[in-house]
mmCIF file of C-alpha atoms in Angstrom:
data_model
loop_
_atom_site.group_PDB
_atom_site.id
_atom_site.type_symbol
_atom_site.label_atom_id
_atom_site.label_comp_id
_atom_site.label_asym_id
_atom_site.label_seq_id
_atom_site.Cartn_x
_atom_site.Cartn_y
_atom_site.Cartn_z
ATOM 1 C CA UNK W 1 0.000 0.000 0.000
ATOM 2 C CA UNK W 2 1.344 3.289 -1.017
ATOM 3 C CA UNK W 3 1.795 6.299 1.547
ATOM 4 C CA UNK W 4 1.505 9.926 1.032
ATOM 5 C CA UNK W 5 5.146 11.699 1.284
ATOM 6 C CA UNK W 6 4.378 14.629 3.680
ATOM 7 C CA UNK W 7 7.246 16.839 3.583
ATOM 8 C CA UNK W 8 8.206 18.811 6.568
ATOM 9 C CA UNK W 9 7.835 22.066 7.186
ATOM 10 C CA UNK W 10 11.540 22.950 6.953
ATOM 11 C CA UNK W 11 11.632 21.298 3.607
ATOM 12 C CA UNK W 12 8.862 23.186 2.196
ATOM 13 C CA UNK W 13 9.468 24.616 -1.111
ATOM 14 C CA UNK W 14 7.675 28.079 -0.827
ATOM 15 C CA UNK W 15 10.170 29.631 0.890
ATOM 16 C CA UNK W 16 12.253 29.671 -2.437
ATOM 17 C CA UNK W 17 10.451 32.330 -5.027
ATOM 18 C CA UNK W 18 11.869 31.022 -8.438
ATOM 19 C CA UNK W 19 10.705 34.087 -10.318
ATOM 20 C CA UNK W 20 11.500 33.801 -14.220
ATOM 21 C CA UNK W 21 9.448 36.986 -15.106
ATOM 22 C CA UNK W 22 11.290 39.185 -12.505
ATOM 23 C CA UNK W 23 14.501 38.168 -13.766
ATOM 24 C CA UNK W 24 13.336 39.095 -17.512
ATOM 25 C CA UNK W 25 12.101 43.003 -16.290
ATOM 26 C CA UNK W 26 15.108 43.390 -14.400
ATOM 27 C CA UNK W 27 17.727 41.594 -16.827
ATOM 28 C CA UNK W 28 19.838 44.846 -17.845
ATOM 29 C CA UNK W 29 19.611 47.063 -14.340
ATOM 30 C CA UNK W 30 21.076 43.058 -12.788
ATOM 31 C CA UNK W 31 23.740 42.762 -15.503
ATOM 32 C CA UNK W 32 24.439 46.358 -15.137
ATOM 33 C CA UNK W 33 24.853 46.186 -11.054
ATOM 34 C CA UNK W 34 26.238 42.980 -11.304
ATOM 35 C CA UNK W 35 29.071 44.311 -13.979
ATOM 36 C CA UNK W 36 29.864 47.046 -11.332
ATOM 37 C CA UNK W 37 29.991 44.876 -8.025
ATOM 38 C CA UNK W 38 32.217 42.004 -10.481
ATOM 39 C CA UNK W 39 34.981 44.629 -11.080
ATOM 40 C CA UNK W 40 35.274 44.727 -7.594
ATOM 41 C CA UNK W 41 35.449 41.249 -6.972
ATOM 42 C CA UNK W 42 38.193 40.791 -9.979
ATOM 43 C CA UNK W 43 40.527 43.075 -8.464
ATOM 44 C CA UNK W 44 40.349 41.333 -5.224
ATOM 45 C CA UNK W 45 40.978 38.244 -7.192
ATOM 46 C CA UNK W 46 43.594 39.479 -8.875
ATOM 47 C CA UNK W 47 45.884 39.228 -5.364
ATOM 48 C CA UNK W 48 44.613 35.380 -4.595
ATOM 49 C CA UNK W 49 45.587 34.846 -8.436
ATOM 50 C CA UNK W 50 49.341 36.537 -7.905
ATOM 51 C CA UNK W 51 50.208 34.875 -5.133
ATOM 52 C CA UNK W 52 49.019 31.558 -5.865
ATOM 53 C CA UNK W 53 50.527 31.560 -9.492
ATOM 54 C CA UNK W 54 53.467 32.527 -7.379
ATOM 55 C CA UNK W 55 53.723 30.438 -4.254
ATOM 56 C CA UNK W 56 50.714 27.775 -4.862
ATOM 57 C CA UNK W 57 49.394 29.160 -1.966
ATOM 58 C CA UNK W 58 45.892 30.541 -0.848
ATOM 59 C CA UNK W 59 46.183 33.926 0.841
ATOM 60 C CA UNK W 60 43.124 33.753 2.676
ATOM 61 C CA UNK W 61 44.315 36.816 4.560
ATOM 62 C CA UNK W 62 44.021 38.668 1.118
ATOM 63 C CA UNK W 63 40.195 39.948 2.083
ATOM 64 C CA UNK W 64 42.129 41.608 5.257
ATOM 65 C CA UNK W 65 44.248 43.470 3.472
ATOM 66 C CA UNK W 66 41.001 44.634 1.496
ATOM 67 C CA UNK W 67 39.854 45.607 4.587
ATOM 68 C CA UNK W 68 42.189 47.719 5.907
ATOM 69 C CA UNK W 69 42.528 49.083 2.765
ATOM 70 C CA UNK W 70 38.258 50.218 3.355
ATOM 71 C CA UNK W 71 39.216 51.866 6.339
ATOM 72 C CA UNK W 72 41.642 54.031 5.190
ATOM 73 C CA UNK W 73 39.871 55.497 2.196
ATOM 74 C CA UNK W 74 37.036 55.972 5.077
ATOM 75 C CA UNK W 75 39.582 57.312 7.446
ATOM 76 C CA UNK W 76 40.460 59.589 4.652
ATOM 77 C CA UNK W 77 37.385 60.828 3.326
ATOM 78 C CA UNK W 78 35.864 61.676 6.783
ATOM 79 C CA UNK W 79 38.649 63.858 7.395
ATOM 80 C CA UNK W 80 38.267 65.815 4.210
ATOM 81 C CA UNK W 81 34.656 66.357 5.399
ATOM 82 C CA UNK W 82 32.493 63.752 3.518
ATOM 83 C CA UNK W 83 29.441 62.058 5.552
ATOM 84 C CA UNK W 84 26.428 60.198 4.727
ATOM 85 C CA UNK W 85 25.622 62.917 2.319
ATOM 86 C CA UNK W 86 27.496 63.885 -1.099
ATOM 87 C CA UNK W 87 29.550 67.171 -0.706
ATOM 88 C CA UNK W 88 29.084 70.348 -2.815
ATOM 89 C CA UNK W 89 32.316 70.386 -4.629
ATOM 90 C CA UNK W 90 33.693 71.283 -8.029
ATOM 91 C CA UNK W 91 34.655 68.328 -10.084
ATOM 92 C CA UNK W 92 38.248 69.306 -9.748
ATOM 93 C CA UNK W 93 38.311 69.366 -5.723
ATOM 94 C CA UNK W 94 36.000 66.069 -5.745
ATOM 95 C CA UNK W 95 38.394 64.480 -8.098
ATOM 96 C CA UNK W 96 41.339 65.252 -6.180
ATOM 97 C CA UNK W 97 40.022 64.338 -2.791
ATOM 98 C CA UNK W 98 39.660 60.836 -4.516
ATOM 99 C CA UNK W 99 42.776 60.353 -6.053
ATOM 100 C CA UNK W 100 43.289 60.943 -2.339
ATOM 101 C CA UNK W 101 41.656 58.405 -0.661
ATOM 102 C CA UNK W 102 42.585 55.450 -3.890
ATOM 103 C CA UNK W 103 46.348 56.675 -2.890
ATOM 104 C CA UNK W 104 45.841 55.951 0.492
ATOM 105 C CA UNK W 105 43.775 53.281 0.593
ATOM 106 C CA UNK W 106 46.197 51.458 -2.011
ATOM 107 C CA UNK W 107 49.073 52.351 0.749
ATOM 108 C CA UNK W 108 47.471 50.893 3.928
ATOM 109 C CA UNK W 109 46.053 47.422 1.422
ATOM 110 C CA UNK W 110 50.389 47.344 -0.277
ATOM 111 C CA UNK W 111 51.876 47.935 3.520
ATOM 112 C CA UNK W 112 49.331 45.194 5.323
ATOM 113 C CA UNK W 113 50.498 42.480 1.954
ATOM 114 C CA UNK W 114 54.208 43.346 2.514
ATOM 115 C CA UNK W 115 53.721 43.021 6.767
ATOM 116 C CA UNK W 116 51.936 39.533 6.269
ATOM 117 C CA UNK W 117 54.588 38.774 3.578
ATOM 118 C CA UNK W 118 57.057 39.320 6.006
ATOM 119 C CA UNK W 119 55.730 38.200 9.210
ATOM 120 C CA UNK W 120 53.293 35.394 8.538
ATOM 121 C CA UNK W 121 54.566 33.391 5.678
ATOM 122 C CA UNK W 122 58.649 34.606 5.003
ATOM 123 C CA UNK W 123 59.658 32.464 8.175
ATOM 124 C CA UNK W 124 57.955 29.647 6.875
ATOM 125 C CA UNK W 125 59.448 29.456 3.903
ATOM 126 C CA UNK W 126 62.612 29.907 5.386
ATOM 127 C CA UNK W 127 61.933 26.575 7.414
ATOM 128 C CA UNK W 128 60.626 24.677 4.352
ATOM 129 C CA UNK W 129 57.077 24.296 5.798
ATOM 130 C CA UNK W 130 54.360 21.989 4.345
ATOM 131 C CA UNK W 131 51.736 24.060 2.384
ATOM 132 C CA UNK W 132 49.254 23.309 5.430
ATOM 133 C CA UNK W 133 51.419 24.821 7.477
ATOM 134 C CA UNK W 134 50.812 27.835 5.208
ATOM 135 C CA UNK W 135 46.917 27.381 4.889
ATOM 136 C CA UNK W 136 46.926 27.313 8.669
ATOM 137 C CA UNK W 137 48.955 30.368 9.062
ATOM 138 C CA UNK W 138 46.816 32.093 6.381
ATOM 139 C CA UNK W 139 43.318 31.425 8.243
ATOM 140 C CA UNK W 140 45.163 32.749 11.373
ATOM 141 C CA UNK W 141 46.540 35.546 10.095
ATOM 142 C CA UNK W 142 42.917 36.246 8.580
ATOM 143 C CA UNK W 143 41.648 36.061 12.253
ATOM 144 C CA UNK W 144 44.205 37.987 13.626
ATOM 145 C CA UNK W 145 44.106 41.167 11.306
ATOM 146 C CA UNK W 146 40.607 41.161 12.266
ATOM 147 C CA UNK W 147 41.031 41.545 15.520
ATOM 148 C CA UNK W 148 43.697 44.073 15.352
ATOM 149 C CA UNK W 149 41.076 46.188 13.448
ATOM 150 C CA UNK W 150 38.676 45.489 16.235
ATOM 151 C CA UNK W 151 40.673 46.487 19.195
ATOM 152 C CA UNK W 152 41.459 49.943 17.729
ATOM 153 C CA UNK W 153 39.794 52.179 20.230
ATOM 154 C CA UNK W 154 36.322 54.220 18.555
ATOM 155 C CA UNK W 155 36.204 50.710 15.552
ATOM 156 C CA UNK W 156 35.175 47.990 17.323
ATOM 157 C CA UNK W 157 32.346 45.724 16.519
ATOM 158 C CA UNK W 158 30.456 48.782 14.604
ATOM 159 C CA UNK W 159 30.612 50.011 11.254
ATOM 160 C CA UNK W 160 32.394 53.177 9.700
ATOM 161 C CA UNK W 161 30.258 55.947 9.804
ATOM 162 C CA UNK W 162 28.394 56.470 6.297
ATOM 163 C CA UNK W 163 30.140 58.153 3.507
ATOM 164 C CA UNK W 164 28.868 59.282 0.593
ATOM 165 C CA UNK W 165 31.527 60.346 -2.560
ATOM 166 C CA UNK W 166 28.717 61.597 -5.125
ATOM 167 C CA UNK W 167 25.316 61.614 -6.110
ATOM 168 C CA UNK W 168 25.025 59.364 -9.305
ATOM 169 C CA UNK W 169 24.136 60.837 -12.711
ATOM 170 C CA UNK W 170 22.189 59.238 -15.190
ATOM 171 C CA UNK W 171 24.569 58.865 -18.892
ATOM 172 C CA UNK W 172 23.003 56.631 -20.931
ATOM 173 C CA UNK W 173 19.775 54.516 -21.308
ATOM 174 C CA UNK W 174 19.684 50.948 -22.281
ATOM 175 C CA UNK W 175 16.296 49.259 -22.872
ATOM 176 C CA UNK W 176 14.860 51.062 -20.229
ATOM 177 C CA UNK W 177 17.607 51.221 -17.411
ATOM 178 C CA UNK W 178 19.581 53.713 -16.858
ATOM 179 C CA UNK W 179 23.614 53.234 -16.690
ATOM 180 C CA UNK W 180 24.734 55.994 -14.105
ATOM 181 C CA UNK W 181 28.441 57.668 -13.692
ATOM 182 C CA UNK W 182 29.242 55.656 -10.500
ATOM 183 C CA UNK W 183 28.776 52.495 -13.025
ATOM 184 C CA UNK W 184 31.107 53.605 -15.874
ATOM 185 C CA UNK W 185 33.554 54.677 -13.246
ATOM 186 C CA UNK W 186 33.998 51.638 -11.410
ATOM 187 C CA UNK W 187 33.697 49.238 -14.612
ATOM 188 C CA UNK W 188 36.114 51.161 -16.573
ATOM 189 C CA UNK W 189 38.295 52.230 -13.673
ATOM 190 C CA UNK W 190 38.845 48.506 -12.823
ATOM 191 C CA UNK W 191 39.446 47.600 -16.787
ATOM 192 C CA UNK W 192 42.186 49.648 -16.769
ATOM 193 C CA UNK W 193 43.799 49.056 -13.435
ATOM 194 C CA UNK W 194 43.659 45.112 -14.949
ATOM 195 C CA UNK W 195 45.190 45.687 -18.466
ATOM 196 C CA UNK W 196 48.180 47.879 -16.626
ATOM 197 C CA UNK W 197 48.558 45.224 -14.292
ATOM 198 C CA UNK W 198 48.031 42.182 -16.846
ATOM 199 C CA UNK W 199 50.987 44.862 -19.314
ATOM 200 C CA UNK W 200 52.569 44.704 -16.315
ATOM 201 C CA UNK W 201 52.989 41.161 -15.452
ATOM 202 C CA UNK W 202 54.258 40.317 -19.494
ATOM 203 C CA UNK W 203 56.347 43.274 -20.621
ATOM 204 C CA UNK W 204 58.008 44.441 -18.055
ATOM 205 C CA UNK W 205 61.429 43.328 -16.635
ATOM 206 C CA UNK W 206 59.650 42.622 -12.840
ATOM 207 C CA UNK W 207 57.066 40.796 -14.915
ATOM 208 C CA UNK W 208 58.807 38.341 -16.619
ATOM 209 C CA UNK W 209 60.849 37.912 -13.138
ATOM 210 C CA UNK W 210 57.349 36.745 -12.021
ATOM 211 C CA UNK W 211 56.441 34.569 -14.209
ATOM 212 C CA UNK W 212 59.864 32.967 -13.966
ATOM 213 C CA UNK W 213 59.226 32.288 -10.295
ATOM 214 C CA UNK W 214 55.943 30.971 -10.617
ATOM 215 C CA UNK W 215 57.334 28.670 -13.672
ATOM 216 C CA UNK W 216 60.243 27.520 -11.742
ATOM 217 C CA UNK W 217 61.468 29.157 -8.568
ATOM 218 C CA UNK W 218 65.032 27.492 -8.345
ATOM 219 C CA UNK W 219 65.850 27.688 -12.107
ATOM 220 C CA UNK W 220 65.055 31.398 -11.773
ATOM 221 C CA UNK W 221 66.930 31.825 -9.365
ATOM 222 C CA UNK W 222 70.040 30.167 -11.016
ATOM 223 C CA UNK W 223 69.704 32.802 -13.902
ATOM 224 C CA UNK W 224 69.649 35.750 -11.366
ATOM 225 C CA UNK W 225 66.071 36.788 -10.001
ATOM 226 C CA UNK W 226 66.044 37.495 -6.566
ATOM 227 C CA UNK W 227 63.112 35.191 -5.442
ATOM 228 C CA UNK W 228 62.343 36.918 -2.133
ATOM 229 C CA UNK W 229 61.964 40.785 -3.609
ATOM 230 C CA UNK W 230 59.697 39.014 -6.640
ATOM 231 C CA UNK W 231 57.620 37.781 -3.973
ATOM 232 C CA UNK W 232 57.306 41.259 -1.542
ATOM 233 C CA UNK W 233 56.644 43.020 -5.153
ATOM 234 C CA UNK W 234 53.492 40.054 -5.953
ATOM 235 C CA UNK W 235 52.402 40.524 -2.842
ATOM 236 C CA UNK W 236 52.144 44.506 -3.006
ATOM 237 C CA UNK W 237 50.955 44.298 -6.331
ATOM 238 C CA UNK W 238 47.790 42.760 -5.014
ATOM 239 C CA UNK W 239 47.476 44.817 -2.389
ATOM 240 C CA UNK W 240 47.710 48.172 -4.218
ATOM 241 C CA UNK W 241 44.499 46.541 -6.369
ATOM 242 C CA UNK W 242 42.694 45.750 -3.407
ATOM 243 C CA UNK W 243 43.407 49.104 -2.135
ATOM 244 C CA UNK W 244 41.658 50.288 -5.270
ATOM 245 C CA UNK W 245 38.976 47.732 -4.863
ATOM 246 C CA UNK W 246 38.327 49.181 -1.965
ATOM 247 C CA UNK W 247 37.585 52.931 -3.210
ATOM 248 C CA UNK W 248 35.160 51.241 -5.544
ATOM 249 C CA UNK W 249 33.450 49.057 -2.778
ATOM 250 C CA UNK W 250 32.942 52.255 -0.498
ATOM 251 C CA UNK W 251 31.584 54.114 -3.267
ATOM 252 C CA UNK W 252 28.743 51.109 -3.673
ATOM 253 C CA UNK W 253 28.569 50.595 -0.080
ATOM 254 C CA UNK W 254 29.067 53.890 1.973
ATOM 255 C CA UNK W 255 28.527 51.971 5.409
ATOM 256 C CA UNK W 256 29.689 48.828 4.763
ATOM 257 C CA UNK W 257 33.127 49.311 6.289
ATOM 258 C CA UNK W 258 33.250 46.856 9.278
ATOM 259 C CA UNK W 259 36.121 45.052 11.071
ATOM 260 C CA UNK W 260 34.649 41.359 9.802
ATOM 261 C CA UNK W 261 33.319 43.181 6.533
ATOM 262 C CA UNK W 262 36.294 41.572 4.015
ATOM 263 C CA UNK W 263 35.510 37.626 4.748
ATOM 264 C CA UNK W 264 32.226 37.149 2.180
ATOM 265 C CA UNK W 265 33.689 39.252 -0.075
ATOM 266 C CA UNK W 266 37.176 37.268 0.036
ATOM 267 C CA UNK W 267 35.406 34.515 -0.767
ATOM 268 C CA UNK W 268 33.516 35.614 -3.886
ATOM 269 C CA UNK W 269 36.716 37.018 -4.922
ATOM 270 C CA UNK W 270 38.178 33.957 -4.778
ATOM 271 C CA UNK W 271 35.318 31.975 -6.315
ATOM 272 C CA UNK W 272 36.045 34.513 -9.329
ATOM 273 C CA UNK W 273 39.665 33.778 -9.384
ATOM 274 C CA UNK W 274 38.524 30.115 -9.920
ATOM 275 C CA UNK W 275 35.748 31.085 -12.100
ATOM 276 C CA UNK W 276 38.408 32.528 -14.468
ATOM 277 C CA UNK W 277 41.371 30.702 -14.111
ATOM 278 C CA UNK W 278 43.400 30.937 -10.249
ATOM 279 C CA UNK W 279 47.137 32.143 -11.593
ATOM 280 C CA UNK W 280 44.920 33.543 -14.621
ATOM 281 C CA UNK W 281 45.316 37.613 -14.129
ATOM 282 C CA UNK W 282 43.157 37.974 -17.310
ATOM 283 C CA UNK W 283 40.842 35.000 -15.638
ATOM 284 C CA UNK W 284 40.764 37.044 -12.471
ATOM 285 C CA UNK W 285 38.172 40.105 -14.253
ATOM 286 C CA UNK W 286 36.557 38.080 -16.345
ATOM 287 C CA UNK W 287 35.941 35.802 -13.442
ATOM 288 C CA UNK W 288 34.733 38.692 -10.936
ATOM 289 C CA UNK W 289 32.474 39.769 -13.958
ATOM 290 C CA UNK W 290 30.640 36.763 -14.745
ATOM 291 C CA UNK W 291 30.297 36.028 -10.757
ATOM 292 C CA UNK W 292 28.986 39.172 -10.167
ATOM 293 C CA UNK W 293 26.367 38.961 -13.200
ATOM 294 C CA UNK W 294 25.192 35.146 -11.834
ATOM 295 C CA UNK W 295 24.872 36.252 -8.186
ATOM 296 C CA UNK W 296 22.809 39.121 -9.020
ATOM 297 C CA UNK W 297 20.201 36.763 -11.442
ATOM 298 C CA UNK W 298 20.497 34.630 -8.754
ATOM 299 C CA UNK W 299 19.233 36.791 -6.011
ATOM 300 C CA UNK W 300 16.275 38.525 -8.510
ATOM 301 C CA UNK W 301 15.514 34.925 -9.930
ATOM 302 C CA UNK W 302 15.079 33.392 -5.986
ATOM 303 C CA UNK W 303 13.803 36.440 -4.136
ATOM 304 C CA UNK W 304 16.081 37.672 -2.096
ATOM 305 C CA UNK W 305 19.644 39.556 -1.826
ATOM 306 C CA UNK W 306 21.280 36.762 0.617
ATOM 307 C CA UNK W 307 21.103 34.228 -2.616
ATOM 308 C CA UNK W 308 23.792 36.537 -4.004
ATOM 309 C CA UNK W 309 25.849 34.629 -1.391
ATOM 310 C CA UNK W 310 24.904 31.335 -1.752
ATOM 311 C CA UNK W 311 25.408 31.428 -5.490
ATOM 312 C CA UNK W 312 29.166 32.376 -5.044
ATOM 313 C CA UNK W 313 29.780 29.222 -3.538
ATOM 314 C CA UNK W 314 27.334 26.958 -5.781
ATOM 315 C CA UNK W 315 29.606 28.382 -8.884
ATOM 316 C CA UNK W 316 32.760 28.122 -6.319
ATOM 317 C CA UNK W 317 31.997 24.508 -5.896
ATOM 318 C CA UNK W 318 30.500 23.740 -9.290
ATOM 319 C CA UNK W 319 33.849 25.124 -11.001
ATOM 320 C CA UNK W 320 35.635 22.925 -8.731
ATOM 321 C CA UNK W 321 33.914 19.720 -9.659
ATOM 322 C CA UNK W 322 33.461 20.024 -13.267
ATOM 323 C CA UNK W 323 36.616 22.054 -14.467
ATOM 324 C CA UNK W 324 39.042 22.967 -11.451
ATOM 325 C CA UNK W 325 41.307 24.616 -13.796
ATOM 326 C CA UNK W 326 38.664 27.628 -14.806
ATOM 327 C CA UNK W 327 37.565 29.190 -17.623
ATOM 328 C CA UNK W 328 41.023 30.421 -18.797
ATOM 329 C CA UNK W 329 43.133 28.300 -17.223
ATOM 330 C CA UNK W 330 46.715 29.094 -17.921
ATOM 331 C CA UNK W 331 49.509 28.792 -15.316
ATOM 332 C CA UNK W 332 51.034 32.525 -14.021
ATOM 333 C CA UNK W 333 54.309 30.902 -14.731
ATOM 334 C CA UNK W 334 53.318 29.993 -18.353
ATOM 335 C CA UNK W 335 51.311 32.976 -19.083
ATOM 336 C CA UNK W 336 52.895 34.428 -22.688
ATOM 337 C CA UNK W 337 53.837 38.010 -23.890
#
């Protein structure tokens, strides 16, 4: 005799809105947001794809050095007088007080790389340690930046005050939604930072050192690249582009500046540095792009914004499983000119 299958309650279905029509009315404003929020997450991924390429290891202390790159651009802008509101400046003062901030914010993100460089994983290479000796010391230093940022007296467990760079301006129209300023400056912005860096990495003298390394550390070394300084300079190099990552990210999110802030967005970062290709630098945008154009259809297509996190790990883990090497998939080391 056949029974009725009752589910439970907790399996129910309903609380999961699968919404094709919403996700057909909104399909350019979520490919437009999710185009803006991907640059971010590509020049994260850009410093998990250096120093993997480099070291095979996962700097899961990278979203830290994000962080503390958020805070100072905060720091900075505060003191020139922004707040939750935009200021009344002239474009000239508005664009120098953010050159400002990118500077600085690119100089606390390169000096918190070089420190963990230095202190965290420098003596462990020194001492031959196991890559899990690495992971460990990664996750740790992760937990201990943190912290750090916590204890600071007036940070603690609250968020940066609100502040606001700029009131958006409509520039185009496309089917109905409109692409603002704020959008074509953090999309284009983040283009370019990635083709100078990607130039970077296969013309110039420092980038053909790094390639050399992550081809074949000891061989390089025989033909005269100093190992250790081609490691501080990877290592800065994706901090200075998290630092920059980190303009953009305040500029989407004016209170979203918190001690524990960097950890979700490390790891979509480095679900688009698999996405595209880890050791990929070219992998690393297109990765943050197409992540941050599936996690918003994600969140329009189920209901609700907290999908956007879920679907970074689906794709992390689905990547993983069916092609671990990513979409581009070339080596750092045997990356070509």
């Amino acid at each position: 005799m056949l029974e009725t299958l009752v589910l439970h309650p907790a399996l129910d279905s309903s609380w999961i809105n699968f919404d094709v029509n919403a996700l057909v009315q909104n399909f350019w404003s979520a490919t437009f947001d999710g185009l803006t929020f991907g640059a971010v997450y590509g020049l994260i991924a850009v410093g998990y794809t250096l120093v993997y390429g480099v070291l095979n290891l996962i700097n899961f202390a990278h979203s830290e050095v994000f962080i503390v790159g958020a805070y100072g651009v905060v720091v900075t802008l505060t003191t020139l007088g922004f707040g939750p509101s935009a200021p009344t400046l002239g474009p000239a003062a508005l664009i120098g007080d953010l050159l400002l901030a990118l500077i600085v914010g690119m100089l606390a993100s390169a000096v918190t790389a070089w420190i963990l460089e230095r202190v965290a994983y420098r003596p462990l290479r020194k001492r031959n340690a196991p890559r899990l000796v690495f992971l460990i010391t990664a996750i740790g230093a992760s937990f201990t930046i943190q912290y750090l940022i916590f204890l600071i007296p007036g940070v603690g467990a609250n968020a940066m005050p609100a502040v606001t760079m700029f009131i958006p301006q409509p520039i185009f129209d496309v089917f109905g939604t409109i692409v603002t300023s704020q959008q074509l400056i953090i999309v284009i912005a983040s283009v370019l930072l990635m083709v100078a860096t990607d130039w970077f990495i296969r013309r110039t003298r420092t980038g053909r050192g790094i390639r050399a390394v992550a081809q074949d550390p000891d061989t390089a070394t025989l033909m005269g690249v100093n190992k250790e300084k081609i490691i501080q300079i990877t290592f800065i190099t994706g901090g200075i582009l998290a630092g920059a990552a980190a303009l953009f990210y305040v500029m989407l999110v004016p209170s979203g500046v918190i001690y524990n802030g960097g950890f979700i967005l490390g790891v979509k970062a480095f679900a688009a540095a698999v996405l595209g290709g880890i050791g990929n630098v070219r992998g690393a945008l297109l990765g943050g792009l197409l992540l941050g154009v599936i996690g918003n259809y994600g969140q329009i297509l189920l209901g609700d914004s907290q999908w956007t996190d879920v679907v970074a790990f689906v794709v992390l883990v689905l990547v993983l499983l069916i092609k671990p090497s990513g979409i581009l998939g070339t080596s750092l080391g045997r990356s070509r000119a």
